[in-house]
Amino acid sequence: MALVAAHNELNVYESAEARFEVAVKRLGLEEGLYKYLRYPNKEITVYIPVTMDSGHLEVFIGYRVHHSIVRGPCKGGIRFAPDVTLDEVRALAAWMTWKCAVVNIPFGGAKGGVICDPSKLSMNEKERITRRYTAELSEWIGPERDVPAPDLGTNEQTMAWVMDTYSMHVRHTTTAVVTGKPLDLGGSHGRKEATGRGVMISCDKALAKLGMKRETCRVIVQGFGNVGSMAAMLMHGAGYKIVGVADIHGGLYNEKGFDIPALIDWVYAKCKPLPEFPAGGAKMTAQEVLFQPCDILVPAAIENQITSQNAHRVHARILCEGANGPTTAPADALLEKKGVFVIPDILGNAGGVTVSYFEWVQDRQGFFWREDEVNQRLKEVMERSFDEVVRYAETHGVNNRIAAYMLAIDRVAFALKLRGIYA
Ligand code: NAD
C-alpha cells in the first residue's frame, strides 16, 4: 500500500512519491537509479513583473520544473491558477515523465505554473504574464529541450503567445516549441479532443475486459473544461449515457442522461452556468456528484477529489482519471478493496500528450496529418498502452496504478542505464 502521513494526504507531491516508492520496491530498482529518478532534473523559479491595465506594477511568481530528460526533451503543461505551488508543479512534472513512458513516446516530463487568478485578469494582462514568463525561460525551453502545452487556466491562445515570444527570441518561427496551438499556427487536428478521446478509448477497453456494454453504462464526468466536455461529448456520441456533470459552479445528476451537445452549447456558446442547464436534473455540489450511482466515474477537473474520507462512497465499477491526481494515495487501497477497476491518470489522460507528440512530429516535418490519421494513431497507442498496463498488473499481482508506475519507471531506468551518467 502507498504510505502517506494522514495530515499530508492532500499534498500531491507526497501522493506521487508514495506510488513511486511502492513501484520502485516492487521492481527491486537499484539504489542509485532510485535516487536519480526520485529527484527532478532542474527547478526554475521566475519573478514576473507585469504592468497591469490599471497602470500599477505587479510581480507574479512562476515555476518550471524539468523532471526528466532521459528519454527525450521534457514535455508538460503550463498552469495558471491561484493555488499553484512548487510541490504541485514538481508532482505534475514527475507524472509527465511516467505518463510519457507509459505510452512509450520519446519525451521526459516537465510542468510549469504561474500563481495568478486567470478569472480576474484581462486578456492583455494574461498576454503580458505569458510573454514575460516565456522570455524568462527562453534558454530552457525549445523543441529539443522542453516543450510546454496548455493546462488548467491556459489554452491555445496562451500557446500562440509562448510560440511567438520564443520565436522572437531565437529570430525564427519555431512552431514545435509548444503543442496545443491553434491549427493555423501548426497545431494538430484532433488535439482539442485528444485527452477526452483517450479517456473514451480507455473506457472502451475496460468495458471489453469486464464484459460490459456502452449502452448500459451510466457515466459521471466531473469537470467540463477541455478534458471533461470532450470526454462527455465523445462518449455521449458513442452511446454511453452521461448521467452526471459538474464544473466549478456545481453539479447536476439526471438518471435519464444529459443531451451533451445541448449542454456544451449552454456552457460555451450561451456562456451560462452549468448548474442552471434548463433540462438538468438534481442540483448538487461538484463533489457530491462523484458519489451518485454510475458505472463509470471520470474525474476531469482538479486534484484530490477522491480521498480516504470519501472513497467508500464511490459507486462506480470503473474509475477513469481524466484529471491529474484526482485520487489521493491513501484512497487507492480503499478503491482496490471495493473492486473498482482504476484507469490511473498516467494512462487514462495520456491521449493529450500523445497527440501533442504527434503535433511536435508534424511541426518538425512541416507535414500535417488528416484528423482520421491522428485519431487512428492515438487509438493504437492508447489500446496498446492499456493492454501493457493491465498485463503488467496481472503478471506482477499489483493494481493498475502501481503497474503503470512500474512499467514507466522500468522504461526510464532502462534508458538511463543505456545512456550512463555523464560525469
Ligand atoms: P480546463 O481549465 O479546461 O477545465 C477545468 C474544468 O474543471 C472546468 O470545467 C472547471 O470549471 C472545473 N473545475 C475547476 N475547479 C473545480 C472544482 N473545484 N470542482 C469541480 N470542477 C472544477 O482544464 P483541462 O485542460 O480540462 O484539465 C482538467 C484536468 O485534466 C487537470 O487536472 C489537467 O492537469 C488534466 N489534464 C489535461 C489535459 C489536457 O489536454 N487539457 C491532459 C492531461 C491531463
Tab-separated table of N, CA, C and O in Angstrom, residues 218-220 241-246 250-258 274 279-285 288-295 315:
chain	number	residue	atom	x	y	z
A	218	ARG	N	-23.737	3.957	-17.271
A	218	ARG	CA	-24.012	5.328	-16.821
A	218	ARG	C	-22.675	5.971	-16.426
A	218	ARG	O	-21.903	5.367	-15.673
A	219	VAL	N	-22.455	7.176	-16.937
A	219	VAL	CA	-21.149	7.831	-16.738
A	219	VAL	C	-21.340	9.164	-16.020
A	219	VAL	O	-22.253	9.924	-16.344
A	220	ILE	N	-20.455	9.432	-15.057
A	220	ILE	CA	-20.419	10.754	-14.409
A	220	ILE	C	-19.081	11.402	-14.753
A	220	ILE	O	-18.023	10.769	-14.631
A	241	LYS	N	-24.326	6.693	-21.580
A	241	LYS	CA	-25.311	7.625	-21.019
A	241	LYS	C	-24.624	8.484	-19.951
A	241	LYS	O	-24.160	7.960	-18.930
A	242	ILE	N	-24.541	9.801	-20.204
A	242	ILE	CA	-23.868	10.694	-19.251
A	242	ILE	C	-24.913	11.174	-18.241
A	242	ILE	O	-25.769	11.998	-18.566
A	243	VAL	N	-24.832	10.648	-17.015
A	243	VAL	CA	-25.878	10.941	-16.023
A	243	VAL	C	-25.461	12.003	-15.000
A	243	VAL	O	-26.304	12.496	-14.251
A	244	GLY	N	-24.176	12.325	-14.964
A	244	GLY	CA	-23.725	13.337	-14.009
A	244	GLY	C	-22.683	14.236	-14.640
A	244	GLY	O	-21.824	13.756	-15.389
A	245	VAL	N	-22.786	15.537	-14.378
A	245	VAL	CA	-21.798	16.503	-14.895
A	245	VAL	C	-21.539	17.531	-13.802
A	245	VAL	O	-22.405	17.762	-12.948
A	246	ALA	N	-20.375	18.158	-13.846
A	246	ALA	CA	-20.076	19.195	-12.849
A	246	ALA	C	-18.962	20.087	-13.347
A	246	ALA	O	-18.126	19.650	-14.149
A	250	GLY	N	-20.780	23.925	-9.773
A	250	GLY	CA	-21.644	22.931	-9.135
A	250	GLY	C	-21.922	21.758	-10.053
A	250	GLY	O	-21.415	21.700	-11.183
A	251	GLY	N	-22.746	20.822	-9.559
A	251	GLY	CA	-23.003	19.598	-10.318
A	251	GLY	C	-24.473	19.348	-10.570
A	251	GLY	O	-25.351	19.937	-9.925
A	252	LEU	N	-24.730	18.449	-11.537
A	252	LEU	CA	-26.095	18.042	-11.879
A	252	LEU	C	-26.097	16.533	-12.047
A	252	LEU	O	-25.160	15.971	-12.622
A	253	TYR	N	-27.185	15.902	-11.575
A	253	TYR	CA	-27.316	14.449	-11.778
A	253	TYR	C	-28.696	14.170	-12.346
A	253	TYR	O	-29.695	14.699	-11.857
A	254	ASN	N	-28.726	13.362	-13.401
A	254	ASN	CA	-30.006	13.020	-14.022
A	254	ASN	C	-29.923	11.581	-14.531
A	254	ASN	O	-29.207	11.299	-15.501
A	255	GLU	N	-30.627	10.697	-13.869
A	255	GLU	CA	-30.603	9.266	-14.182
A	255	GLU	C	-30.941	9.010	-15.657
A	255	GLU	O	-30.472	8.041	-16.261
A	256	LYS	N	-31.744	9.922	-16.273
A	256	LYS	CA	-32.167	9.712	-17.674
A	256	LYS	C	-31.064	10.072	-18.667
A	256	LYS	O	-31.158	9.753	-19.848
A	257	GLY	N	-30.044	10.789	-18.200
A	257	GLY	CA	-28.945	11.159	-19.104
A	257	GLY	C	-29.106	12.561	-19.646
A	257	GLY	O	-30.222	13.066	-19.768
A	258	PHE	N	-27.959	13.193	-19.970
A	258	PHE	CA	-27.964	14.566	-20.479
A	258	PHE	C	-27.765	14.593	-21.985
A	258	PHE	O	-27.083	13.730	-22.543
A	274	LEU	N	-23.190	26.043	-15.733
A	274	LEU	CA	-23.591	24.644	-15.956
A	274	LEU	C	-24.779	24.209	-15.071
A	274	LEU	O	-25.722	23.614	-15.579
A	279	ALA	N	-32.553	21.694	-18.952
A	279	ALA	CA	-33.032	20.311	-18.988
A	279	ALA	C	-32.301	19.454	-17.962
A	279	ALA	O	-32.270	18.232	-18.070
A	280	GLY	N	-31.694	20.105	-16.957
A	280	GLY	CA	-30.865	19.375	-15.992
A	280	GLY	C	-31.665	18.619	-14.961
A	280	GLY	O	-32.886	18.741	-14.879
A	281	GLY	N	-30.970	17.831	-14.161
A	281	GLY	CA	-31.631	17.056	-13.124
A	281	GLY	C	-31.430	17.688	-11.760
A	281	GLY	O	-31.516	18.905	-11.616
A	282	ALA	N	-31.076	16.837	-10.773
A	282	ALA	CA	-30.909	17.322	-9.400
A	282	ALA	C	-29.612	18.114	-9.268
A	282	ALA	O	-28.562	17.674	-9.723
A	283	LYS	N	-29.717	19.285	-8.615
A	283	LYS	CA	-28.525	20.117	-8.400
A	283	LYS	C	-27.800	19.662	-7.150
A	283	LYS	O	-28.443	19.314	-6.154
A	284	MET	N	-26.483	19.700	-7.192
A	284	MET	CA	-25.678	19.346	-6.015
A	284	MET	C	-24.291	19.957	-6.166
A	284	MET	O	-24.008	20.582	-7.198
A	285	THR	N	-23.437	19.756	-5.174
A	285	THR	CA	-22.086	20.310	-5.304
A	285	THR	C	-21.291	19.464	-6.315
A	285	THR	O	-21.648	18.305	-6.591
A	288	GLU	N	-20.255	16.243	-4.629
A	288	GLU	CA	-21.329	15.283	-4.354
A	288	GLU	C	-21.646	14.449	-5.594
A	288	GLU	O	-22.018	13.285	-5.497
A	289	VAL	N	-21.479	15.039	-6.758
A	289	VAL	CA	-21.823	14.339	-7.996
A	289	VAL	C	-20.973	13.064	-8.165
A	289	VAL	O	-21.401	12.084	-8.772
A	290	LEU	N	-19.781	13.077	-7.556
A	290	LEU	CA	-18.880	11.917	-7.674
A	290	LEU	C	-19.464	10.660	-7.024
A	290	LEU	O	-19.050	9.547	-7.346
A	291	PHE	N	-20.381	10.865	-6.082
A	291	PHE	CA	-20.835	9.732	-5.273
A	291	PHE	C	-22.247	9.277	-5.638
A	291	PHE	O	-22.887	8.548	-4.893
A	292	GLN	N	-22.713	9.707	-6.804
A	292	GLN	CA	-24.029	9.293	-7.276
A	292	GLN	C	-23.889	7.941	-8.009
A	292	GLN	O	-22.795	7.578	-8.438
A	293	PRO	N	-25.018	7.229	-8.184
A	293	PRO	CA	-24.945	5.922	-8.856
A	293	PRO	C	-24.446	6.043	-10.299
A	293	PRO	O	-24.922	6.910	-11.037
A	294	CYS	N	-23.491	5.211	-10.659
A	294	CYS	CA	-22.973	5.206	-12.032
A	294	CYS	C	-22.136	3.941	-12.234
A	294	CYS	O	-21.833	3.233	-11.274
A	295	ASP	N	-21.756	3.700	-13.477
A	295	ASP	CA	-20.866	2.570	-13.780
A	295	ASP	C	-19.440	3.051	-14.018
A	295	ASP	O	-18.480	2.365	-13.717
A	315	HIS	N	-19.537	4.724	-6.230
A	315	HIS	CA	-20.352	3.583	-6.685
A	315	HIS	C	-19.774	2.897	-7.916
A	315	HIS	O	-20.160	1.790	-8.243
